Amino acid sequence: MLTSFIEGLLCCLTSKPANTVVPVETSEPADGYEFVEVKPGRVLRVRHIIPDRPVVEEPSLGGIVSCKRKITVYRNGQLFIENLGERASAELKTCQNGETEPNSTVEVELTDCQTGSAGETPAAGQAEQTQQPRKRRRKPKRSVVIDCERRISSCKGTHADVALFFIHGVGGSLDIWGSQLDFFSRLGYEVIAPDLAGHGASSSPHITAAYTFYALAEDMRLIFKRYAKKRNILIGHSYGVSFCTFLAHEFPDQIHKMVMINGGGPTALEPSLCSIFNLPTCVLHCLSPLLAWSFLKAGFARQGSREKQLLKEYNAFNVSSFVLRAMMSGQYWPEGDEVYHAELTVPVLLVHGMHDKFVPVEEDQRMTEILLMAFLKVLEDGSHMVMLECPETVNTLLHEYFLWEPVTLPPPKKEPKTRPETAKAQTDNIIPEPAKVRPATARQN
């Protein structure tokens, strides 16, 4: 604590970052680590493992999922999501102003309908109002119609066109995915896990604008374009879920499936004005032991020696105070609202640790309601860092999801239309089956 205080004091006096993250010397390309320069002077460490595939299997045909839904947003903030089927055109009605609007989204203000009861006779001056009752319908602020088909198939490690992308959150590094990267690479999957700028062994620009959401999202977009295959699966944790959602919008045809681990609700990102991370960098550095203890308390279900070792070994909360402050203040993403998430047509698996104190389970439940194809799995023994606490459970859960494919039901057979007389004639010509003889009758014979 005293050392952190002295370093923080020197940081305030010299106006230099107290601890700067630099590439580690042990990261060699032979170990599966690469250093990618996404922009001049902006270098990210990426762990890229291409396993040997002795057997190449053809991907299964999978199932086709039809998506047709209408998303309507009103000016008062109300959101209506309608999953429209084949009879969607019949469910639309023509409104008085000539526009078409689904029945469930038309709101009528009863105070504007001055109609009498069935037994009353309207006056002469009110005849026109009675014949055409005035109805006021709130005009939607935004309306989006989605109509597409997606083929979802099983993704095995022997499929050469499948790649897994792992994206961590604030304060983490690619090391938190160590169990997942080793597990799936042994199964034959090609895995890619980058370090965000300022995290792990990536470069740490000493400028606040380098850690905004849009700057980090652009890094992930360039990393994805560099390593993407035909079918890609995104796995994000916490803040990394937002970058996965961004990529799913940017490359909808290349994203096959997605996994959100403790990502929170479908709300637009906006930095908090009253937060401890708004304090000066030197003050945050002095409080770094307290912040690490708070992260251990809220990020893990238990706070034993094993959890402390995991926190230190996997660099789960090892980032400079300047980067931490810039990351929290740069979480501005107004486009990532409920409509943005509702437009996704990618199947999503949501994994939530029951003891998570950072993200309430209600937020992931709301995300499940908003998304088109979402499956929520709550792990009882996990918290925010569930991939470190329950690695075997998470690996099995993800693997089952990667192998999942929807079952496409065959269309129902249409019965031939026949006339009643013909049907009766066909019924008369049917030879009846012989009646079953009871045992008592058989003994009499």
Coordinates of C-alpha atoms in Angstrom, one line a residue:
M1 CA 0.0 0.0 0.0
L2 CA 2.9 2.4 0.8
T3 CA 4.6 1.6 -2.4
S4 CA 1.4 2.3 -4.4
F5 CA 1.0 5.6 -2.6
I6 CA 4.6 6.6 -3.4
E7 CA 4.2 5.6 -7.0
G8 CA 1.0 7.6 -7.2
L9 CA 2.6 10.6 -5.8
L10 CA 5.4 10.4 -8.3
C11 CA 2.8 10.0 -11.0
C12 CA 1.1 13.3 -10.0
L13 CA 4.5 15.2 -9.8
T14 CA 5.9 13.9 -13.1
S15 CA 2.6 13.6 -15.0
K16 CA 3.6 10.2 -16.3
P17 CA 1.8 6.9 -16.0
A18 CA 2.8 5.0 -12.9
N19 CA 2.7 1.6 -14.5
T20 CA 2.8 1.0 -18.2
V21 CA 1.9 -2.3 -19.8
V22 CA 4.6 -3.5 -22.2
P23 CA 4.9 -6.6 -24.3
V24 CA 6.2 -9.6 -22.3
E25 CA 9.4 -11.2 -23.4
T26 CA 8.0 -14.7 -23.2
S27 CA 5.4 -14.2 -25.9
E28 CA 6.9 -15.8 -28.9
P29 CA 5.3 -16.6 -32.2
A30 CA 6.2 -20.3 -31.6
D31 CA 3.9 -20.3 -28.6
G32 CA 0.9 -19.2 -30.7
Y33 CA 1.3 -15.4 -29.9
E34 CA 1.5 -12.8 -32.6
F35 CA 1.8 -9.0 -32.5
V36 CA -0.5 -7.3 -35.0
E37 CA -0.2 -3.6 -35.8
V38 CA -3.8 -2.6 -36.4
K39 CA -2.7 1.1 -36.8
P40 CA 0.6 2.8 -36.9
G41 CA 2.1 2.5 -33.4
R42 CA -1.0 0.6 -32.1
V43 CA 0.1 -3.0 -31.6
L44 CA -2.1 -5.8 -30.2
R45 CA -1.0 -9.1 -28.9
V46 CA -3.0 -12.0 -30.3
R47 CA -3.0 -15.6 -29.5
H48 CA -3.7 -17.6 -32.6
I49 CA -3.7 -21.3 -32.6
I50 CA -4.1 -23.4 -35.7
P51 CA -4.3 -27.0 -34.7
D52 CA -3.6 -30.0 -37.0
R53 CA -6.7 -31.4 -38.6
P54 CA -6.0 -35.0 -39.7
V55 CA -9.6 -35.6 -40.7
V56 CA -11.6 -33.0 -42.6
E57 CA -15.3 -33.5 -42.4
E58 CA -17.9 -31.8 -44.5
P59 CA -20.2 -29.6 -42.4
S60 CA -23.7 -30.9 -41.9
L61 CA -26.6 -29.3 -43.7
G62 CA -28.1 -28.0 -40.5
G63 CA -31.4 -26.3 -40.2
I64 CA -32.9 -23.2 -41.7
V65 CA -34.4 -20.6 -39.4
S66 CA -36.8 -18.1 -40.9
C67 CA -36.8 -14.7 -39.2
K68 CA -39.5 -12.1 -39.8
R69 CA -40.2 -9.6 -37.1
K70 CA -41.1 -5.9 -36.9
I71 CA -39.6 -3.6 -34.3
T72 CA -41.4 -0.4 -33.5
V73 CA -40.1 2.3 -31.2
Y74 CA -42.3 5.1 -30.0
R75 CA -41.2 8.5 -28.8
N76 CA -42.2 7.7 -25.2
G77 CA -39.6 4.9 -25.2
Q78 CA -42.0 2.0 -25.6
L79 CA -40.7 -0.9 -27.7
F80 CA -42.9 -3.4 -29.5
I81 CA -41.3 -6.5 -31.0
E82 CA -43.6 -8.7 -33.2
N83 CA -42.5 -12.0 -34.6
L84 CA -44.4 -12.2 -37.8
G85 CA -45.2 -15.5 -39.5
E86 CA -46.4 -16.4 -42.9
R87 CA -49.7 -14.8 -42.3
A88 CA -48.2 -11.5 -41.4
S89 CA -50.0 -9.7 -44.2
A90 CA -53.3 -10.8 -42.9
E91 CA -52.5 -9.5 -39.5
L92 CA -51.9 -6.0 -40.8
K93 CA -54.8 -3.6 -41.0
T94 CA -55.2 -0.4 -42.9
C95 CA -55.5 2.6 -40.6
Q96 CA -57.5 5.7 -41.3
N97 CA -54.5 7.7 -42.6
G98 CA -53.7 5.0 -45.1
E99 CA -50.7 3.6 -43.3
T100 CA -50.5 -0.1 -42.3
E101 CA -49.7 -0.9 -38.7
P102 CA -49.9 -4.1 -36.7
N103 CA -52.9 -4.5 -34.5
S104 CA -50.8 -4.8 -31.3
T105 CA -49.0 -1.5 -31.9
V106 CA -52.0 0.7 -32.6
E107 CA -52.8 2.8 -29.5
V108 CA -56.2 4.5 -29.3
E109 CA -56.8 7.3 -26.8
L110 CA -60.3 6.6 -25.4
T111 CA -60.8 10.3 -24.4
D112 CA -60.9 11.2 -28.1
C113 CA -63.7 8.7 -29.0
Q114 CA -67.0 10.6 -28.1
T115 CA -69.4 7.8 -29.0
G116 CA -72.6 7.1 -27.1
S117 CA -74.0 3.9 -25.9
A118 CA -75.9 1.5 -28.2
G119 CA -79.4 2.6 -27.0
E120 CA -78.8 6.4 -27.4
T121 CA -79.5 8.4 -30.5
P122 CA -76.9 11.0 -31.3
A123 CA -77.8 14.6 -31.8
A124 CA -77.8 16.2 -35.2
G125 CA -74.6 18.1 -34.5
Q126 CA -72.9 15.0 -33.3
A127 CA -73.9 12.8 -36.2
E128 CA -70.7 13.3 -38.2
Q129 CA -68.5 12.8 -35.1
T130 CA -70.4 9.5 -34.4
Q131 CA -69.9 8.2 -37.9
Q132 CA -66.2 8.9 -37.9
P133 CA -64.9 8.7 -34.4
R134 CA -61.6 10.5 -34.1
K135 CA -58.7 8.1 -33.2
R136 CA -55.3 9.4 -32.4
R137 CA -52.5 7.0 -33.1
R138 CA -49.0 7.6 -31.9
K139 CA -46.6 7.7 -34.7
P140 CA -43.6 5.5 -34.2
K141 CA -40.2 7.1 -33.9
R142 CA -38.6 4.3 -35.7
S143 CA -39.8 1.1 -37.3
V144 CA -37.6 -1.8 -38.5
V145 CA -38.7 -4.8 -40.5
I146 CA -36.4 -7.9 -40.6
D147 CA -37.0 -10.7 -43.0
C148 CA -34.3 -13.2 -43.6
E149 CA -33.3 -16.9 -43.4
R150 CA -30.3 -18.3 -41.7
R151 CA -28.8 -21.7 -42.0
I152 CA -27.4 -22.9 -38.7
S153 CA -25.3 -26.0 -38.6
S154 CA -23.1 -27.8 -36.2
C155 CA -19.5 -26.5 -35.9
K156 CA -16.9 -29.2 -35.2
G157 CA -13.2 -28.8 -34.6
T158 CA -12.6 -30.8 -37.8
H159 CA -14.3 -28.1 -39.9
A160 CA -11.6 -26.0 -41.5
D161 CA -14.0 -23.1 -42.1
V162 CA -14.7 -22.5 -38.4
A163 CA -12.9 -20.0 -36.1
L164 CA -13.5 -19.0 -32.5
F165 CA -12.9 -15.5 -31.4
F166 CA -12.5 -14.7 -27.6
I167 CA -12.8 -11.1 -26.5
H168 CA -12.2 -10.1 -22.8
G169 CA -13.5 -7.1 -20.9
V170 CA -12.1 -4.1 -18.9
G171 CA -9.0 -4.9 -16.9
G172 CA -8.6 -8.4 -18.3
S173 CA -6.4 -10.0 -20.9
L174 CA -6.4 -12.9 -23.2
D175 CA -5.0 -15.0 -20.4
I176 CA -8.4 -15.3 -18.8
W177 CA -9.4 -17.5 -21.7
G178 CA -6.5 -19.9 -21.0
S179 CA -8.6 -22.9 -20.2
Q180 CA -11.0 -22.3 -23.1
L181 CA -8.2 -21.8 -25.6
D182 CA -6.4 -25.0 -24.6
F183 CA -9.6 -27.0 -24.5
F184 CA -10.9 -26.0 -27.9
S185 CA -7.5 -26.1 -29.6
R186 CA -7.1 -29.7 -28.5
L187 CA -10.4 -30.5 -30.1
G188 CA -9.2 -29.1 -33.4
Y189 CA -10.7 -25.6 -33.3
E190 CA -8.8 -22.6 -34.6
V191 CA -8.9 -20.0 -31.8
I192 CA -8.1 -16.3 -31.8
A193 CA -7.9 -14.2 -28.7
P194 CA -6.6 -10.6 -28.7
D195 CA -5.5 -8.3 -25.9
L196 CA -7.3 -5.0 -26.0
A197 CA -5.2 -1.9 -26.2
G198 CA -3.6 -1.1 -22.9
H199 CA -4.3 -4.7 -21.6
G200 CA -2.1 -7.7 -21.4
A201 CA 0.9 -7.3 -23.6
S202 CA -0.6 -4.9 -26.1
S203 CA 0.7 -1.4 -26.6
S204 CA -0.6 1.3 -24.2
P205 CA -1.0 4.7 -25.9
H206 CA -1.0 7.5 -23.4
I207 CA -4.0 9.3 -24.8
T208 CA -7.6 9.0 -23.6
A209 CA -9.1 8.9 -27.1
A210 CA -7.3 5.6 -27.7
Y211 CA -9.6 3.8 -25.3
T212 CA -13.0 4.9 -26.5
F213 CA -15.5 2.3 -27.5
Y214 CA -15.3 3.2 -31.2
A215 CA -11.4 3.0 -31.1
L216 CA -11.4 -0.4 -29.5
A217 CA -14.3 -1.6 -31.8
E218 CA -12.3 -0.6 -34.8
D219 CA -9.3 -2.7 -33.5
M220 CA -11.6 -5.7 -33.1
R221 CA -13.0 -5.2 -36.6
L222 CA -9.5 -5.2 -38.1
I223 CA -8.6 -8.3 -36.1
F224 CA -11.7 -10.1 -37.2
K225 CA -11.1 -9.2 -40.9
R226 CA -7.5 -10.6 -40.6
Y227 CA -8.4 -14.0 -39.1
A228 CA -12.1 -14.6 -40.1
K229 CA -13.2 -17.8 -41.7
K230 CA -16.4 -18.6 -43.5
R231 CA -18.2 -19.5 -40.2
N232 CA -17.1 -17.6 -37.1
I233 CA -18.2 -17.8 -33.5
L234 CA -17.8 -14.9 -31.1
I235 CA -17.3 -15.3 -27.4
G236 CA -17.3 -12.2 -25.3
H237 CA -17.1 -11.5 -21.6
S238 CA -18.4 -8.4 -19.8
Y239 CA -17.4 -5.3 -21.9
G240 CA -16.2 -7.7 -24.6
V241 CA -19.8 -8.6 -25.3
S242 CA -20.4 -5.1 -26.7
F243 CA -17.6 -5.6 -29.3
C244 CA -19.1 -9.0 -30.2
T245 CA -22.5 -7.3 -30.8
F246 CA -20.8 -4.7 -32.9
L247 CA -19.1 -7.3 -35.1
A248 CA -22.3 -9.2 -35.5
H249 CA -23.9 -6.1 -37.0
E250 CA -20.8 -5.4 -39.2
F251 CA -20.5 -8.9 -40.5
P252 CA -23.9 -10.6 -40.2
D253 CA -23.2 -13.2 -42.9
Q254 CA -19.9 -14.3 -41.4
I255 CA -21.0 -14.6 -37.7
H256 CA -22.5 -18.1 -37.2
K257 CA -23.1 -18.0 -33.5
M258 CA -22.3 -15.9 -30.5
V259 CA -21.8 -16.3 -26.7
M260 CA -22.4 -13.6 -24.2
I261 CA -20.8 -14.2 -20.7
N262 CA -22.1 -11.8 -18.0
G263 CA -22.6 -9.1 -20.6
G264 CA -25.5 -7.2 -19.1
G265 CA -28.7 -5.8 -20.6
P266 CA -29.3 -4.4 -24.1
T267 CA -28.8 -0.8 -23.1
A268 CA -26.8 2.0 -24.7
L269 CA -23.4 2.6 -23.1
E270 CA -22.9 5.9 -21.3
P271 CA -20.1 6.6 -18.8
S272 CA -21.3 7.4 -15.3
L273 CA -20.7 10.9 -14.1
C274 CA -20.5 9.9 -10.4
S275 CA -17.9 7.2 -10.4
I276 CA -14.7 6.5 -8.6
F277 CA -13.0 6.1 -12.0
N278 CA -13.5 9.9 -12.5
L279 CA -10.8 10.6 -9.9
P280 CA -7.3 11.6 -11.1
T281 CA -5.1 8.9 -12.3
C282 CA -2.6 9.3 -9.4
V283 CA -5.5 8.9 -6.9
L284 CA -6.7 5.8 -8.6
H285 CA -3.2 4.3 -8.5
C286 CA -3.0 4.9 -4.7
L287 CA -6.3 3.1 -4.4
S288 CA -5.3 0.2 -6.7
P289 CA -5.0 -2.3 -3.8
L290 CA -8.5 -1.4 -2.7
L291 CA -9.8 -1.7 -6.3
A292 CA -8.2 -5.1 -6.7
W293 CA -9.7 -6.3 -3.4
S294 CA -13.1 -5.0 -4.5
F295 CA -12.8 -6.8 -7.8
L296 CA -12.0 -10.0 -6.0
K297 CA -14.9 -9.5 -3.7
A298 CA -17.4 -8.9 -6.5
G299 CA -15.9 -10.9 -9.4
F300 CA -15.6 -14.3 -7.6
A301 CA -18.2 -16.3 -5.7
R302 CA -15.5 -17.2 -3.1
Q303 CA -12.5 -15.2 -1.9
G304 CA -10.1 -18.0 -1.0
S305 CA -6.5 -18.6 -1.8
R306 CA -7.5 -20.3 -5.1
E307 CA -9.3 -17.2 -6.3
K308 CA -6.5 -14.9 -5.4
Q309 CA -4.1 -17.2 -7.3
L310 CA -6.4 -17.1 -10.3
L311 CA -6.6 -13.3 -10.1
K312 CA -2.8 -13.1 -10.2
E313 CA -2.0 -15.9 -12.6
Y314 CA -4.5 -15.0 -15.3
N315 CA -4.0 -11.2 -15.1
A316 CA -7.7 -10.8 -14.5
F317 CA -7.3 -7.3 -13.1
N318 CA -3.8 -6.1 -14.0
V319 CA -4.1 -2.8 -15.9
S320 CA -2.6 0.6 -15.4
S321 CA -4.7 3.3 -13.6
F322 CA -4.6 5.5 -16.6
V323 CA -5.9 2.8 -18.9
L324 CA -8.6 1.8 -16.4
R325 CA -9.8 5.4 -16.1
A326 CA -9.8 6.0 -19.8
M327 CA -11.6 2.7 -20.5
M328 CA -14.4 3.5 -18.0
S329 CA -14.8 7.1 -19.3
G330 CA -14.8 6.0 -22.9
Q331 CA -17.7 3.6 -22.7
Y332 CA -20.0 5.8 -24.9
W333 CA -22.0 3.9 -27.4
P334 CA -25.5 5.4 -27.9
E335 CA -26.3 3.1 -30.8
G336 CA -26.2 0.0 -28.7
D337 CA -29.8 0.2 -27.4
E338 CA -32.6 -2.4 -27.4
V339 CA -33.4 -1.9 -31.0
Y340 CA -29.8 -2.5 -32.0
H341 CA -29.8 -5.8 -30.2
A342 CA -33.2 -6.8 -31.4
E343 CA -32.0 -6.5 -35.0
L344 CA -29.6 -9.3 -34.5
T345 CA -30.5 -12.6 -36.2
V346 CA -27.5 -14.6 -34.8
P347 CA -28.2 -17.4 -32.3
V348 CA -26.9 -16.3 -28.9
L349 CA -26.0 -18.3 -25.8
L350 CA -26.1 -16.2 -22.6
V351 CA -24.0 -17.5 -19.7
H352 CA -24.6 -15.9 -16.3
G353 CA -22.9 -16.5 -13.0
M354 CA -25.5 -16.5 -10.2
H355 CA -23.2 -14.7 -7.7
D356 CA -22.2 -12.0 -10.1
K357 CA -22.3 -8.6 -8.3
F358 CA -21.4 -6.5 -11.4
V359 CA -24.2 -7.7 -13.7
P360 CA -27.6 -8.6 -12.2
V361 CA -29.4 -11.6 -13.6
E362 CA -32.3 -9.4 -14.6
E363 CA -30.2 -7.7 -17.2
D364 CA -29.4 -11.0 -18.9
Q365 CA -33.0 -12.0 -18.7
R366 CA -34.0 -8.8 -20.5
M367 CA -31.4 -9.5 -23.1
T368 CA -32.9 -12.9 -23.7
E369 CA -36.3 -11.3 -24.3
I370 CA -35.0 -8.8 -26.8
L371 CA -32.8 -11.1 -28.9
L372 CA -34.5 -13.3 -31.6
M373 CA -32.8 -16.6 -30.8
A374 CA -31.3 -16.6 -27.3
F375 CA -30.7 -19.2 -24.7
L376 CA -29.9 -18.3 -21.1
K377 CA -27.9 -20.6 -18.8
V378 CA -27.3 -19.6 -15.2
L379 CA -24.4 -21.3 -13.4
E380 CA -24.9 -21.7 -9.7
D381 CA -21.3 -21.9 -8.7
G382 CA -20.0 -19.0 -10.7
S383 CA -19.8 -15.2 -10.5
H384 CA -18.5 -12.6 -12.9
M385 CA -15.3 -14.5 -13.7
V386 CA -17.1 -17.7 -14.3
M387 CA -14.7 -18.9 -17.0
L388 CA -12.0 -19.0 -14.3
E389 CA -14.1 -20.4 -11.5
C390 CA -15.9 -23.2 -13.5
P391 CA -13.7 -23.8 -16.5
E392 CA -14.8 -27.4 -17.1
T393 CA -18.5 -26.5 -16.9
V394 CA -18.1 -23.5 -19.2
N395 CA -16.1 -25.5 -21.7
T396 CA -18.7 -28.3 -21.9
L397 CA -21.5 -25.8 -22.2
L398 CA -19.9 -23.9 -25.0
H399 CA -18.9 -27.1 -26.8
E400 CA -22.5 -28.4 -26.7
Y401 CA -23.7 -25.1 -28.1
F402 CA -21.2 -25.1 -30.9
L403 CA -22.4 -28.6 -31.9
W404 CA -26.1 -27.6 -31.7
E405 CA -28.2 -27.2 -34.8
P406 CA -31.9 -26.6 -35.1
V407 CA -34.1 -29.3 -36.5
T408 CA -36.1 -28.2 -39.5
L409 CA -39.5 -29.8 -39.5
P410 CA -40.8 -31.0 -42.8
P411 CA -43.8 -29.0 -44.2
P412 CA -47.2 -30.6 -43.4
K413 CA -48.7 -32.7 -46.1
K414 CA -51.7 -31.1 -47.7
E415 CA -54.7 -33.4 -47.9
P416 CA -56.3 -33.7 -51.3
K417 CA -59.6 -31.9 -51.6
T418 CA -62.4 -34.2 -52.7
R419 CA -66.1 -33.7 -53.1
P420 CA -68.5 -35.1 -50.4
E421 CA -70.0 -37.6 -52.9
T422 CA -66.6 -38.8 -54.0
A423 CA -65.5 -39.1 -50.4
K424 CA -68.6 -41.1 -49.5
A425 CA -68.1 -43.4 -52.5
Q426 CA -64.5 -44.0 -51.5
T427 CA -65.6 -44.8 -48.0
D428 CA -68.2 -47.4 -49.2
N429 CA -65.5 -49.1 -51.3
I430 CA -63.2 -49.6 -48.4
I431 CA -63.1 -53.3 -47.3
P432 CA -63.6 -53.5 -43.6
E433 CA -61.1 -55.3 -41.5
P434 CA -62.2 -58.6 -39.9
A435 CA -63.5 -58.2 -36.4
K436 CA -61.4 -59.5 -33.6
V437 CA -62.8 -62.6 -32.1
R438 CA -63.1 -62.7 -28.3
P439 CA -61.6 -65.6 -26.5
A440 CA -65.0 -66.8 -25.2
T441 CA -66.4 -67.0 -28.8
A442 CA -63.4 -68.9 -29.9
R443 CA -64.0 -71.5 -27.2
Q444 CA -67.6 -71.9 -28.3
N445 CA -66.6 -72.7 -31.8

